[in-house]
Coordinates of C-alpha atoms and ligand atoms in Angstrom, one line a residue:
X1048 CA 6.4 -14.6 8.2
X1049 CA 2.7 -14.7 9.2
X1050 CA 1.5 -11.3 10.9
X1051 CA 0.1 -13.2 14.3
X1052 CA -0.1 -10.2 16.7
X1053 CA -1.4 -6.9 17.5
X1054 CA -0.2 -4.3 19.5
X1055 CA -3.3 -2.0 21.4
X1056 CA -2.0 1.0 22.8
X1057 CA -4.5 2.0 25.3
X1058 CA -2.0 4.2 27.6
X1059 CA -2.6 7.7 27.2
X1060 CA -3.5 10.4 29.0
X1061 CA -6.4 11.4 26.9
X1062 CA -6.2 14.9 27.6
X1063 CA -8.4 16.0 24.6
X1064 CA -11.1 14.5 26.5
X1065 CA -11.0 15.9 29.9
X1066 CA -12.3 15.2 31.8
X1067 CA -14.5 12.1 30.7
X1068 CA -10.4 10.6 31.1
X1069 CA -10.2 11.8 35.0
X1070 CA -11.6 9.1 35.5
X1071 CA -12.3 6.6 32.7
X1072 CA -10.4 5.3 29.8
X1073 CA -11.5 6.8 26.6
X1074 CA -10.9 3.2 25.1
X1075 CA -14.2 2.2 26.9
X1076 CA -16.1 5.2 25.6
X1077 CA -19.7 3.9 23.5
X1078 CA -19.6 4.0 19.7
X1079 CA -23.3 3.2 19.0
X1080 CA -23.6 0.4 21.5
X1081 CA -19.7 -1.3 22.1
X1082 CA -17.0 0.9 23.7
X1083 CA -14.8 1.6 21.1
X1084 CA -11.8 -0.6 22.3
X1085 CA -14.3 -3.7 21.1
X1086 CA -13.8 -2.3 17.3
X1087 CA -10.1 -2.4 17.8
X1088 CA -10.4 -6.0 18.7
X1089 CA -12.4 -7.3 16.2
X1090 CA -10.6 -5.4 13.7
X1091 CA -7.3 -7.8 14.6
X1092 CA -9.3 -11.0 15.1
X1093 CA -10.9 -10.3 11.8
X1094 CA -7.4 -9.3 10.2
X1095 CA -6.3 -12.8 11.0
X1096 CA -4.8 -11.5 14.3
X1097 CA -4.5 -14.7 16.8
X1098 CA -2.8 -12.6 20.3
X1099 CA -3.7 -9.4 21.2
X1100 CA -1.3 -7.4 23.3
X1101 CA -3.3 -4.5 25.7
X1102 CA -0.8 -1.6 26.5
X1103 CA -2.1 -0.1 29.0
X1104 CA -1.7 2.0 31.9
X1105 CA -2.5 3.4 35.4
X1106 CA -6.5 4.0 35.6
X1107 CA -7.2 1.6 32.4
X1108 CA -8.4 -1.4 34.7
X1109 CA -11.7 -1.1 33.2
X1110 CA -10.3 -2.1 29.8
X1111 CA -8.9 -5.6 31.3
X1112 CA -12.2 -6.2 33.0
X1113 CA -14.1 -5.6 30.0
X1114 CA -13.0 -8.5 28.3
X1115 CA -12.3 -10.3 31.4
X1116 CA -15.2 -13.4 32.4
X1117 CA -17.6 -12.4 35.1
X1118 CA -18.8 -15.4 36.8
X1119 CA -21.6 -13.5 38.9
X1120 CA -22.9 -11.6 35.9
X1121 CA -23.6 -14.9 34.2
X1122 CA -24.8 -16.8 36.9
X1123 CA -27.2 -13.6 37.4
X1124 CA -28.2 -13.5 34.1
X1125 CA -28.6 -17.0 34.0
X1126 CA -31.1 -17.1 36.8
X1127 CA -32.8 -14.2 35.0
X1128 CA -33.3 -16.5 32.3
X1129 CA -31.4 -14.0 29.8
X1130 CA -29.8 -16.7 27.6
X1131 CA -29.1 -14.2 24.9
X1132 CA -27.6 -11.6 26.7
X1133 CA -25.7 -14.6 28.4
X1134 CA -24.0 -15.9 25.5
X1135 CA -23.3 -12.9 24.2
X1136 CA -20.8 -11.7 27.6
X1137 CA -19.8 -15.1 26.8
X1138 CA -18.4 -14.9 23.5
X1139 CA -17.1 -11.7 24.3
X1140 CA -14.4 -13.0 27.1
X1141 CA -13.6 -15.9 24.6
X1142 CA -13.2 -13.3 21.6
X1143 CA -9.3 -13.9 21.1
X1144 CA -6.1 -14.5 23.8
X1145 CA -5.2 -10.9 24.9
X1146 CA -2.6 -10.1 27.6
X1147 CA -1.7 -6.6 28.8
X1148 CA 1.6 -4.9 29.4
X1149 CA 1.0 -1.9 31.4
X1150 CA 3.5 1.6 30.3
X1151 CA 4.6 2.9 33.5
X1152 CA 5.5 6.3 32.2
X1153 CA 3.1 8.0 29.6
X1154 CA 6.5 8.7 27.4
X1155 CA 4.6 8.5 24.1
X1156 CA 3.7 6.0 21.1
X1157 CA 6.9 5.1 20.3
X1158 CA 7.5 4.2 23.7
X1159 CA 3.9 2.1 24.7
X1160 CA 5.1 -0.3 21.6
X1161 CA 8.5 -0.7 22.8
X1162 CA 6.6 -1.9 26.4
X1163 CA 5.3 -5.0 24.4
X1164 CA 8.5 -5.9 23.0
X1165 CA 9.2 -9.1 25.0
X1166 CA 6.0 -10.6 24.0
X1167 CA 6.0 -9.3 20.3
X1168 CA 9.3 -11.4 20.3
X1169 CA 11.3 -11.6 16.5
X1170 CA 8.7 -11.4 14.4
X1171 CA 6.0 -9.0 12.6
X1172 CA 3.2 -8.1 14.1
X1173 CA 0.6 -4.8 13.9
X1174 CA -0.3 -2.2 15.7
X1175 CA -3.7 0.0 16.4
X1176 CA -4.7 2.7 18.0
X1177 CA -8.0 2.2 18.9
X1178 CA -9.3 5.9 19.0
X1179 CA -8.9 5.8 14.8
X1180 CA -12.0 4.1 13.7
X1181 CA -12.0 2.8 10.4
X1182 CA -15.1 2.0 9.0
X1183 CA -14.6 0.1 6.1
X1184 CA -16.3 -3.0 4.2
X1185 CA -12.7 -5.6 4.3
X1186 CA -10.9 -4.0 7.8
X1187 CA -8.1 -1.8 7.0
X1188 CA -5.8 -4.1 9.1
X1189 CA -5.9 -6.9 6.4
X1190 CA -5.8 -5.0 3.4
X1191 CA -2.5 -3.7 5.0
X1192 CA -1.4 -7.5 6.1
X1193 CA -2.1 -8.5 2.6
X1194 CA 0.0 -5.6 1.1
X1195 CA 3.0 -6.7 4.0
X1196 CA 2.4 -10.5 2.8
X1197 CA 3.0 -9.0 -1.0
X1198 CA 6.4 -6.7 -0.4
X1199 CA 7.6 -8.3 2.9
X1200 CA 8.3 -4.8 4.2
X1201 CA 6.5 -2.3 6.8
X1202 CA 3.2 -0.9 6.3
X1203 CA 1.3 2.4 7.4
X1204 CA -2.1 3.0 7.1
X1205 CA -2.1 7.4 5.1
X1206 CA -5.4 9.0 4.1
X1207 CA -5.5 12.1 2.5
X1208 CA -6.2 15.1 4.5
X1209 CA -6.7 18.5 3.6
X1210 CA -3.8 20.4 2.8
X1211 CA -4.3 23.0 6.0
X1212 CA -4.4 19.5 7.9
X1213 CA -0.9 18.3 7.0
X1214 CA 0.5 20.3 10.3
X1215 CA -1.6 17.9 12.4
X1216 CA 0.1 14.6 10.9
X1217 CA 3.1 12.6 10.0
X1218 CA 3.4 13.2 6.6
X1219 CA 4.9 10.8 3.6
X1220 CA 6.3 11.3 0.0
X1221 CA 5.2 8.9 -1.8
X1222 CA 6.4 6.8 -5.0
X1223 CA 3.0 4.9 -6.3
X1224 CA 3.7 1.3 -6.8
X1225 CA 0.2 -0.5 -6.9
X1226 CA -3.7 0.4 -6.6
X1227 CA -3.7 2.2 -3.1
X1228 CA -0.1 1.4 -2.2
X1229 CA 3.2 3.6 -2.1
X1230 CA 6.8 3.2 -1.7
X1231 CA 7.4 5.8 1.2
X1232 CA 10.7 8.0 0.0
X1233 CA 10.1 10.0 2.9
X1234 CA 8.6 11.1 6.3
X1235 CA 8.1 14.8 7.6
X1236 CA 6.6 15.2 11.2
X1237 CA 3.5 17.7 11.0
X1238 CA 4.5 20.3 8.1
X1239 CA 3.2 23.3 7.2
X1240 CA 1.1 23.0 3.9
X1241 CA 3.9 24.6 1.8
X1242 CA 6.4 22.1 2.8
X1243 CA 4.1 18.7 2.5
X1244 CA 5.4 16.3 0.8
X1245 CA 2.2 15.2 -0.1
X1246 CA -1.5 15.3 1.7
X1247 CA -1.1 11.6 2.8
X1248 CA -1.2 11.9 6.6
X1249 CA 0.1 8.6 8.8
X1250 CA -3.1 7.4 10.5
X1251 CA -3.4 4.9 13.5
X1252 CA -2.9 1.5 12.0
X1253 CA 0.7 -0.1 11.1
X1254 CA 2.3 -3.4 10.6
X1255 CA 6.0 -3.7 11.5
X1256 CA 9.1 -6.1 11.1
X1257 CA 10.7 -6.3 14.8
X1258 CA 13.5 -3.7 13.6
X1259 CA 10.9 -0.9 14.7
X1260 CA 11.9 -2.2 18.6
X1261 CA 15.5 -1.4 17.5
X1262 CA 14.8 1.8 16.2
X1263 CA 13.1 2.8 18.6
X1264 CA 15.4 2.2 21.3
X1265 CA 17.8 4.4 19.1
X1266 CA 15.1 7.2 19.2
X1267 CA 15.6 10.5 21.1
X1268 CA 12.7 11.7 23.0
X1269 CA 11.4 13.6 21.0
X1270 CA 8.6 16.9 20.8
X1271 CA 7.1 16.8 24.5
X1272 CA 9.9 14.6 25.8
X1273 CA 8.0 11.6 24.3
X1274 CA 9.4 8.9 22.3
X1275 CA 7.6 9.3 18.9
X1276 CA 6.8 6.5 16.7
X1277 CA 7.1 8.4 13.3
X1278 CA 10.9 9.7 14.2
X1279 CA 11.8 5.9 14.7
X1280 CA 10.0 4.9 11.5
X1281 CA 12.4 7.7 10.5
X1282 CA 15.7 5.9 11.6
X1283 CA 13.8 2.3 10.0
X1284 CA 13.5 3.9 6.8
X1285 CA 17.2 4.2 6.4
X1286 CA 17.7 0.7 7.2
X1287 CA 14.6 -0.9 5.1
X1288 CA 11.6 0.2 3.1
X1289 CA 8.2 0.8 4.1
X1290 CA 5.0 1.0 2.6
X1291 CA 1.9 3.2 3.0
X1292 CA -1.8 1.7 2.3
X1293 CA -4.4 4.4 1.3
X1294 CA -7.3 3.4 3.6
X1295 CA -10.8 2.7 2.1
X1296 CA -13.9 3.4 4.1
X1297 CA -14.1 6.2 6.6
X1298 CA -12.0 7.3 9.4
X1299 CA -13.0 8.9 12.8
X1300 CA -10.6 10.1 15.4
X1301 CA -12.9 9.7 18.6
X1302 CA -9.8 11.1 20.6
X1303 CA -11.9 14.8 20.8
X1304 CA -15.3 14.9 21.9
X1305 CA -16.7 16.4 18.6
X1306 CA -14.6 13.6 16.6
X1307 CA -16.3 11.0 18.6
X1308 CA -20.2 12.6 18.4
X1309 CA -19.3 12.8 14.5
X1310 CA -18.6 9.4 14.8
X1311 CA -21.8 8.2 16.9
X1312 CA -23.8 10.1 14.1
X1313 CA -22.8 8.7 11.4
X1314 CA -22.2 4.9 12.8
X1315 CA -25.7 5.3 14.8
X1316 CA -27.2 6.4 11.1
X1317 CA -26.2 3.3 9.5
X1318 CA -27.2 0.6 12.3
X1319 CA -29.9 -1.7 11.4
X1320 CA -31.1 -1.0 15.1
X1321 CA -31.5 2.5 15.5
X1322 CA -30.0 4.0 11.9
X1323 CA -34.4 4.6 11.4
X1324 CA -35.4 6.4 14.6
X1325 CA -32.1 8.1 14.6
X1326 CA -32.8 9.7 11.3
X1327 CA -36.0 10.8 12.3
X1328 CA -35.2 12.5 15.6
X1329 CA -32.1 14.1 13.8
X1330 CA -34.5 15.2 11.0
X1331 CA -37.1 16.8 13.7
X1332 CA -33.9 18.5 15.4
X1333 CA -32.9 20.1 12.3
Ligands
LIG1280 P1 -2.6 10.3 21.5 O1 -1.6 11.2 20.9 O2 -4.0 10.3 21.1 O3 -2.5 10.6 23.1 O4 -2.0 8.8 21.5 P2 -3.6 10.3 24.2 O5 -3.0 10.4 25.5 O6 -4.3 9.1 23.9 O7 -4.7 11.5 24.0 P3 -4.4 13.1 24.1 O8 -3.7 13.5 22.9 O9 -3.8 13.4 25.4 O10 -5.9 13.6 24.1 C1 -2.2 8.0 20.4 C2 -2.3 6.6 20.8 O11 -1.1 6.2 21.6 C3 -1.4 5.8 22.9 C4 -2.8 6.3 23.1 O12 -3.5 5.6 24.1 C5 -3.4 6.3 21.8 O13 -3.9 5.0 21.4 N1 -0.4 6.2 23.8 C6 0.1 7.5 23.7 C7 0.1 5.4 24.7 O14 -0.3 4.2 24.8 N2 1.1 5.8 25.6 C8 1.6 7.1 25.5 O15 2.5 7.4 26.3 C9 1.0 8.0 24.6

Protein backbone atom coordinates (compact mmCIF):
# COMPACT_ATOMS: atom_id res chain seq x y z
CA UNK A 1 0.00 0.00 0.00
CA UNK A 2 1.04 3.53 -1.04
CA UNK A 3 2.44 5.76 1.99
CA UNK A 4 -0.23 8.78 1.43
CA UNK A 5 0.01 10.54 4.81
CA UNK A 6 2.09 12.22 7.31
CA UNK A 7 1.74 12.60 10.77
CA UNK A 8 3.23 16.32 12.22
CA UNK A 9 3.55 16.30 15.79
CA UNK A 10 3.71 19.91 16.72
CA UNK A 11 2.35 19.41 20.48
CA UNK A 12 4.91 19.83 22.86
CA UNK A 13 5.72 21.79 25.52
CA UNK A 14 9.03 22.85 24.20
CA UNK A 15 10.57 23.32 27.42
CA UNK A 16 14.27 23.29 26.12
CA UNK A 17 13.37 26.47 24.67
CA UNK A 18 11.90 28.62 27.35
CA UNK A 19 10.81 30.74 27.17
CA UNK A 20 10.75 31.65 23.25
CA UNK A 21 7.67 28.56 23.93
CA UNK A 22 5.76 30.85 26.71
CA UNK A 23 4.42 32.14 24.16
CA UNK A 24 5.15 30.77 20.63
CA UNK A 25 5.33 27.50 19.04
CA UNK A 26 8.87 26.54 18.40
CA UNK A 27 7.48 24.91 15.01
CA UNK A 28 7.20 28.54 13.73
CA UNK A 29 10.74 29.49 14.83
CA UNK A 30 12.97 31.00 11.46
CA UNK A 31 15.50 28.64 9.87
CA UNK A 32 17.15 31.09 7.41
CA UNK A 33 13.99 32.71 6.15
CA UNK A 34 10.76 29.86 6.63
CA UNK A 35 9.82 28.83 10.14
CA UNK A 36 10.90 25.53 10.46
CA UNK A 37 7.47 23.77 10.37
CA UNK A 38 7.53 24.85 6.44
CA UNK A 39 10.64 22.23 5.95
CA UNK A 40 8.54 19.63 7.61
CA UNK A 41 5.94 20.14 5.06
CA UNK A 42 7.75 20.17 1.99
CA UNK A 43 9.67 17.28 3.13
CA UNK A 44 6.19 15.11 2.98
CA UNK A 45 4.86 16.88 -0.14
CA UNK A 46 8.17 16.19 -1.75
CA UNK A 47 8.24 12.43 -0.23
CA UNK A 48 5.02 11.89 -2.29
CA UNK A 49 2.99 12.77 0.79
CA UNK A 50 -0.67 13.84 -0.47
CA UNK A 51 -2.55 14.76 3.42
CA UNK A 52 -0.79 16.17 6.06
CA UNK A 53 -2.15 15.59 9.55
CA UNK A 54 -1.07 18.79 12.13
CA UNK A 55 -0.98 17.50 15.81
CA UNK A 56 -1.17 20.09 17.71
CA UNK A 57 -2.03 21.66 20.78
CA UNK A 58 -3.08 24.45 23.12
CA UNK A 59 -1.05 27.76 22.13
CA UNK A 60 0.04 26.33 18.53
CA UNK A 61 -2.76 28.55 16.70
CA UNK A 62 -0.10 30.24 14.96
CA UNK A 63 0.88 27.00 13.16
CA UNK A 64 -2.80 26.61 11.57
CA UNK A 65 -2.79 30.28 10.54
CA UNK A 66 0.45 29.93 8.91
CA UNK A 67 -0.66 27.84 6.28
CA UNK A 68 -4.08 29.08 6.52
CA UNK A 69 -5.25 31.83 3.34
CA UNK A 70 -5.34 35.46 4.38
CA UNK A 71 -7.64 37.27 2.29
CA UNK A 72 -6.66 40.83 3.67
CA UNK A 73 -3.00 40.18 3.36
CA UNK A 74 -3.50 39.57 -0.39
CA UNK A 75 -5.80 42.01 -1.15
CA UNK A 76 -3.13 44.40 0.69
CA UNK A 77 -0.45 43.20 -1.10
CA UNK A 78 -2.31 43.28 -4.15
CA UNK A 79 -3.05 47.02 -3.94
CA UNK A 80 0.69 47.37 -3.12
CA UNK A 81 1.27 46.02 -6.29
CA UNK A 82 3.50 43.13 -4.71
CA UNK A 83 2.68 40.42 -7.27
CA UNK A 84 5.60 38.31 -6.22
CA UNK A 85 5.27 38.38 -2.67
CA UNK A 86 1.47 37.72 -3.53
CA UNK A 87 1.86 34.61 -5.21
CA UNK A 88 4.14 33.38 -3.12
CA UNK A 89 1.52 33.48 0.33
CA UNK A 90 -0.50 32.03 -2.28
CA UNK A 91 1.18 28.95 -3.18
CA UNK A 92 1.97 28.58 0.33
CA UNK A 93 -1.93 28.10 1.60
CA UNK A 94 -2.32 25.78 -1.53
CA UNK A 95 0.93 23.74 -0.60
CA UNK A 96 -0.80 20.34 0.19
CA UNK A 97 -4.42 19.40 2.22
CA UNK A 98 -3.46 19.51 5.98
CA UNK A 99 -5.94 19.15 8.80
CA UNK A 100 -5.10 19.32 12.54
CA UNK A 101 -5.99 17.13 15.43
CA UNK A 102 -5.25 18.96 18.47
CA UNK A 103 -3.56 16.50 21.82
CA UNK A 104 -5.41 17.68 24.73
CA UNK A 105 -2.93 16.39 27.22
CA UNK A 106 0.92 16.78 26.51
CA UNK A 107 1.18 12.75 27.36
CA UNK A 108 4.13 12.28 24.93
CA UNK A 109 4.99 11.03 21.25
CA UNK A 110 3.50 8.01 21.44
CA UNK A 111 0.46 9.47 22.51
CA UNK A 112 0.19 12.85 19.88
CA UNK A 113 0.28 9.90 17.07
CA UNK A 114 -2.35 7.91 18.55
CA UNK A 115 -4.49 11.54 18.51
CA UNK A 116 -4.49 11.16 14.58
CA UNK A 117 -5.59 7.73 14.51
CA UNK A 118 -9.09 8.23 13.17
CA UNK A 119 -7.86 10.10 10.23
CA UNK A 120 -4.62 7.93 9.54
CA UNK A 121 -7.37 5.21 9.20
CA UNK A 122 -5.92 1.31 8.09
CA UNK A 123 -3.24 2.16 6.33
CA UNK A 124 0.67 3.27 6.33
CA UNK A 125 1.49 6.50 6.66
CA UNK A 126 4.76 8.63 8.15
CA UNK A 127 5.53 10.53 10.69
CA UNK A 128 7.88 13.74 11.44
CA UNK A 129 9.00 15.65 13.90
CA UNK A 130 9.54 18.79 12.63
CA UNK A 131 12.33 20.13 15.11
CA UNK A 132 14.84 17.25 13.27
CA UNK A 133 16.01 19.01 10.25
CA UNK A 134 17.38 16.91 7.71
CA UNK A 135 19.28 18.41 5.23
CA UNK A 136 19.82 16.21 2.53
CA UNK A 137 19.97 16.27 -1.42
CA UNK A 138 16.69 13.30 -1.99
CA UNK A 139 14.55 14.07 1.49
CA UNK A 140 15.03 11.45 4.02
CA UNK A 141 11.28 10.77 4.00
CA UNK A 142 11.47 9.14 0.55
CA UNK A 143 14.45 7.30 0.80
CA UNK A 144 12.67 5.71 3.80
CA UNK A 145 9.20 5.30 1.68
CA UNK A 146 11.22 3.65 -0.97
CA UNK A 147 12.97 1.29 1.56
CA UNK A 148 9.08 0.61 3.14
CA UNK A 149 7.86 0.11 -0.66
CA UNK A 150 10.93 -2.52 -0.97
CA UNK A 151 10.41 -4.78 2.49
CA UNK A 152 6.69 -3.82 3.25
CA UNK A 153 7.60 -3.42 6.82
CA UNK A 154 8.18 -0.32 9.28
CA UNK A 155 10.82 2.11 8.93
CA UNK A 156 12.97 4.49 11.28
CA UNK A 157 15.10 6.99 10.30
CA UNK A 158 19.05 6.00 12.90
CA UNK A 159 22.20 8.13 12.43
CA UNK A 160 25.17 7.46 14.16
CA UNK A 161 25.94 9.35 17.13
CA UNK A 162 28.81 9.35 19.35
CA UNK A 163 29.12 6.64 21.66
CA UNK A 164 28.74 9.16 25.00
CA UNK A 165 25.49 10.21 22.97
CA UNK A 166 23.75 6.87 23.04
CA UNK A 167 22.11 7.84 26.58
CA UNK A 168 20.25 10.62 24.78
CA UNK A 169 18.50 8.23 22.14
CA UNK A 170 16.61 5.17 21.35
CA UNK A 171 19.03 2.86 20.43
CA UNK A 172 18.81 -0.22 17.74
CA UNK A 173 20.88 -3.51 17.12
CA UNK A 174 21.11 -3.87 13.91
CA UNK A 175 21.43 -6.85 11.29
CA UNK A 176 22.76 -5.04 7.83
CA UNK A 177 20.62 -6.09 4.99
CA UNK A 178 21.22 -3.41 2.12
CA UNK A 179 23.31 -0.13 1.41
CA UNK A 180 22.05 2.09 4.46
CA UNK A 181 19.42 -0.27 5.63
CA UNK A 182 19.04 -2.72 8.73
CA UNK A 183 16.94 -5.39 10.00
CA UNK A 184 16.31 -3.92 13.66
CA UNK A 185 16.85 -7.11 16.17
CA UNK A 186 16.42 -4.86 18.84
CA UNK A 187 15.59 -1.54 20.67
CA UNK A 188 17.07 -0.13 24.00
CA UNK A 189 15.70 3.19 25.38
CA UNK A 190 18.72 5.71 26.06
CA UNK A 191 21.72 3.29 27.25
CA UNK A 192 24.71 3.92 28.68
CA UNK A 193 27.63 3.65 26.15
CA UNK A 194 28.71 0.24 27.59
CA UNK A 195 25.39 -1.27 27.02
CA UNK A 196 24.67 0.17 23.29
CA UNK A 197 23.73 -2.00 21.13
CA UNK A 198 25.09 -0.07 18.53
CA UNK A 199 25.72 3.99 17.96
CA UNK A 200 22.64 4.08 15.66
CA UNK A 201 20.38 6.51 17.58
CA UNK A 202 16.30 6.57 16.42
CA UNK A 203 15.98 10.13 14.96
CA UNK A 204 12.62 12.08 14.16
CA UNK A 205 11.37 10.60 11.00
CA UNK A 206 9.38 7.04 10.68
CA UNK A 207 6.95 5.25 8.47
CA UNK A 208 4.55 2.89 10.09
CA UNK A 209 1.88 0.06 9.23
CA UNK A 210 -1.37 1.01 11.33
CA UNK A 211 -0.36 -1.80 14.06
CA UNK A 212 1.82 1.05 15.73
CA UNK A 213 -1.97 2.63 16.85
CA UNK A 214 -2.44 -0.96 18.39
CA UNK A 215 0.58 -0.95 20.10
CA UNK A 216 0.43 1.93 21.28
CA UNK A 217 -2.71 1.66 22.92
CA UNK A 218 -1.13 -1.47 24.69
CA UNK A 219 1.71 0.88 25.90
CA UNK A 220 2.24 1.81 29.54
CA UNK A 221 3.02 5.35 30.27
CA UNK A 222 6.12 5.25 30.40
CA UNK A 223 9.40 7.52 31.81
CA UNK A 224 7.70 11.00 32.81
CA UNK A 225 4.18 9.41 32.74
CA UNK A 226 4.31 9.86 28.93
CA UNK A 227 3.34 7.38 26.35
CA UNK A 228 6.68 6.73 24.51
CA UNK A 229 6.79 5.95 20.88
CA UNK A 230 10.01 3.74 21.03
CA UNK A 231 8.44 1.37 23.97
CA UNK A 232 5.46 0.70 21.51
CA UNK A 233 7.81 0.16 18.61
CA UNK A 234 8.97 -2.21 21.35
CA UNK A 235 5.67 -4.29 21.65
CA UNK A 236 5.48 -3.94 17.35
CA UNK A 237 8.69 -5.49 17.05
CA UNK A 238 7.42 -8.70 18.61
CA UNK A 239 4.55 -8.76 16.30
CA UNK A 240 6.41 -7.71 12.85
CA UNK A 241 9.77 -6.37 11.68
CA UNK A 242 11.05 -3.04 11.30
CA UNK A 243 13.68 -1.44 9.50
CA UNK A 244 16.09 1.37 10.17
CA UNK A 245 17.37 3.79 7.21
CA UNK A 246 20.84 5.43 7.83
CA UNK A 247 20.06 9.04 6.96
CA UNK A 248 22.25 10.94 4.37
CA UNK A 249 22.78 14.62 4.56
CA UNK A 250 22.86 16.43 7.85
CA UNK A 251 20.70 16.49 10.87
CA UNK A 252 19.86 19.48 13.26
CA UNK A 253 17.77 19.17 16.38
CA UNK A 254 16.52 22.93 16.60
CA UNK A 255 14.62 21.74 19.78
CA UNK A 256 17.66 23.76 22.07
CA UNK A 257 18.55 27.11 21.33
CA UNK A 258 22.28 26.26 20.41
CA UNK A 259 20.92 23.31 18.10
CA UNK A 260 18.88 25.65 16.25
CA UNK A 261 21.71 28.70 15.89
CA UNK A 262 23.99 25.66 14.66
CA UNK A 263 21.45 25.18 12.37
CA UNK A 264 20.86 28.86 11.12
CA UNK A 265 24.74 28.91 10.61
CA UNK A 266 25.15 26.36 8.60
CA UNK A 267 21.73 26.53 6.46
CA UNK A 268 22.28 30.58 6.25
CA UNK A 269 26.07 29.56 4.92
CA UNK A 270 24.83 27.65 2.04
CA UNK A 271 21.80 30.01 0.75
CA UNK A 272 22.32 31.44 -2.55
CA UNK A 273 20.84 34.68 -0.84
CA UNK A 274 22.79 35.45 2.06
CA UNK A 275 25.40 32.14 2.26
CA UNK A 276 28.07 35.38 0.78
CA UNK A 277 27.51 38.19 3.26
CA UNK A 278 27.09 35.67 5.89
CA UNK A 279 30.43 34.33 5.40
CA UNK A 280 31.97 37.51 5.48
CA UNK A 281 30.43 38.92 8.64
CA UNK A 282 31.14 35.49 10.37
CA UNK A 283 34.78 35.78 9.00
CA UNK A 284 35.15 39.55 10.45
CA UNK A 285 33.52 38.17 13.83
CA UNK A 286 36.07 35.61 14.16
P1 LIG B 1 10.23 16.53 22.43
O1 LIG B 1 10.74 15.42 23.22
O2 LIG B 1 11.20 17.38 21.69
O3 LIG B 1 9.35 17.43 23.41
O4 LIG B 1 9.12 15.99 21.46
P2 LIG B 1 8.95 18.93 23.25
O5 LIG B 1 7.84 19.24 24.18
O6 LIG B 1 8.71 19.29 21.81
O7 LIG B 1 10.28 19.71 23.68
P3 LIG B 1 11.05 19.69 25.10
O8 LIG B 1 11.75 18.36 25.20
O9 LIG B 1 10.06 19.95 26.19
O10 LIG B 1 12.02 20.83 24.93
C1 LIG B 1 9.42 15.37 20.24
C2 LIG B 1 8.29 15.64 19.26
O11 LIG B 1 7.06 15.15 19.77
C3 LIG B 1 6.08 16.16 19.87
C4 LIG B 1 6.87 17.45 19.91
O12 LIG B 1 6.09 18.52 19.43
C5 LIG B 1 8.06 17.13 19.01
O13 LIG B 1 7.72 17.23 17.65
N1 LIG B 1 5.28 15.92 21.07
C6 LIG B 1 5.88 15.58 22.24
C7 LIG B 1 3.92 16.02 20.99
O14 LIG B 1 3.35 16.34 19.92
N2 LIG B 1 3.17 15.77 22.10
C8 LIG B 1 3.74 15.42 23.29
O15 LIG B 1 3.00 15.19 24.27
C9 LIG B 1 5.14 15.35 23.35
Amino acid sequence: MRVRKAVITAAGYGTRFLPVTRSQPKEMLPLVNKPLIQYAVEEAINSGIEQVIMVTAMGKRAIEDYFDRSFELEYFLERKGQAVLLKQMQELSALVDICYVRQKEQLGLGNAIFTARDIVGNEPFAVILPDDIIDSVVPCLKSMVNVYERYGAGVLAVEKVSSEDTRKYGIIEPARVGRRVNRILSLVEKPEPARAPSRLAIVGRYVLNPEILDAIRATKPGKGGEIQLTDALEILLDRQKLYAFTLEGTRYDTGTPLGWLKANMAMGLKSQEYGPELRKYLQKLL
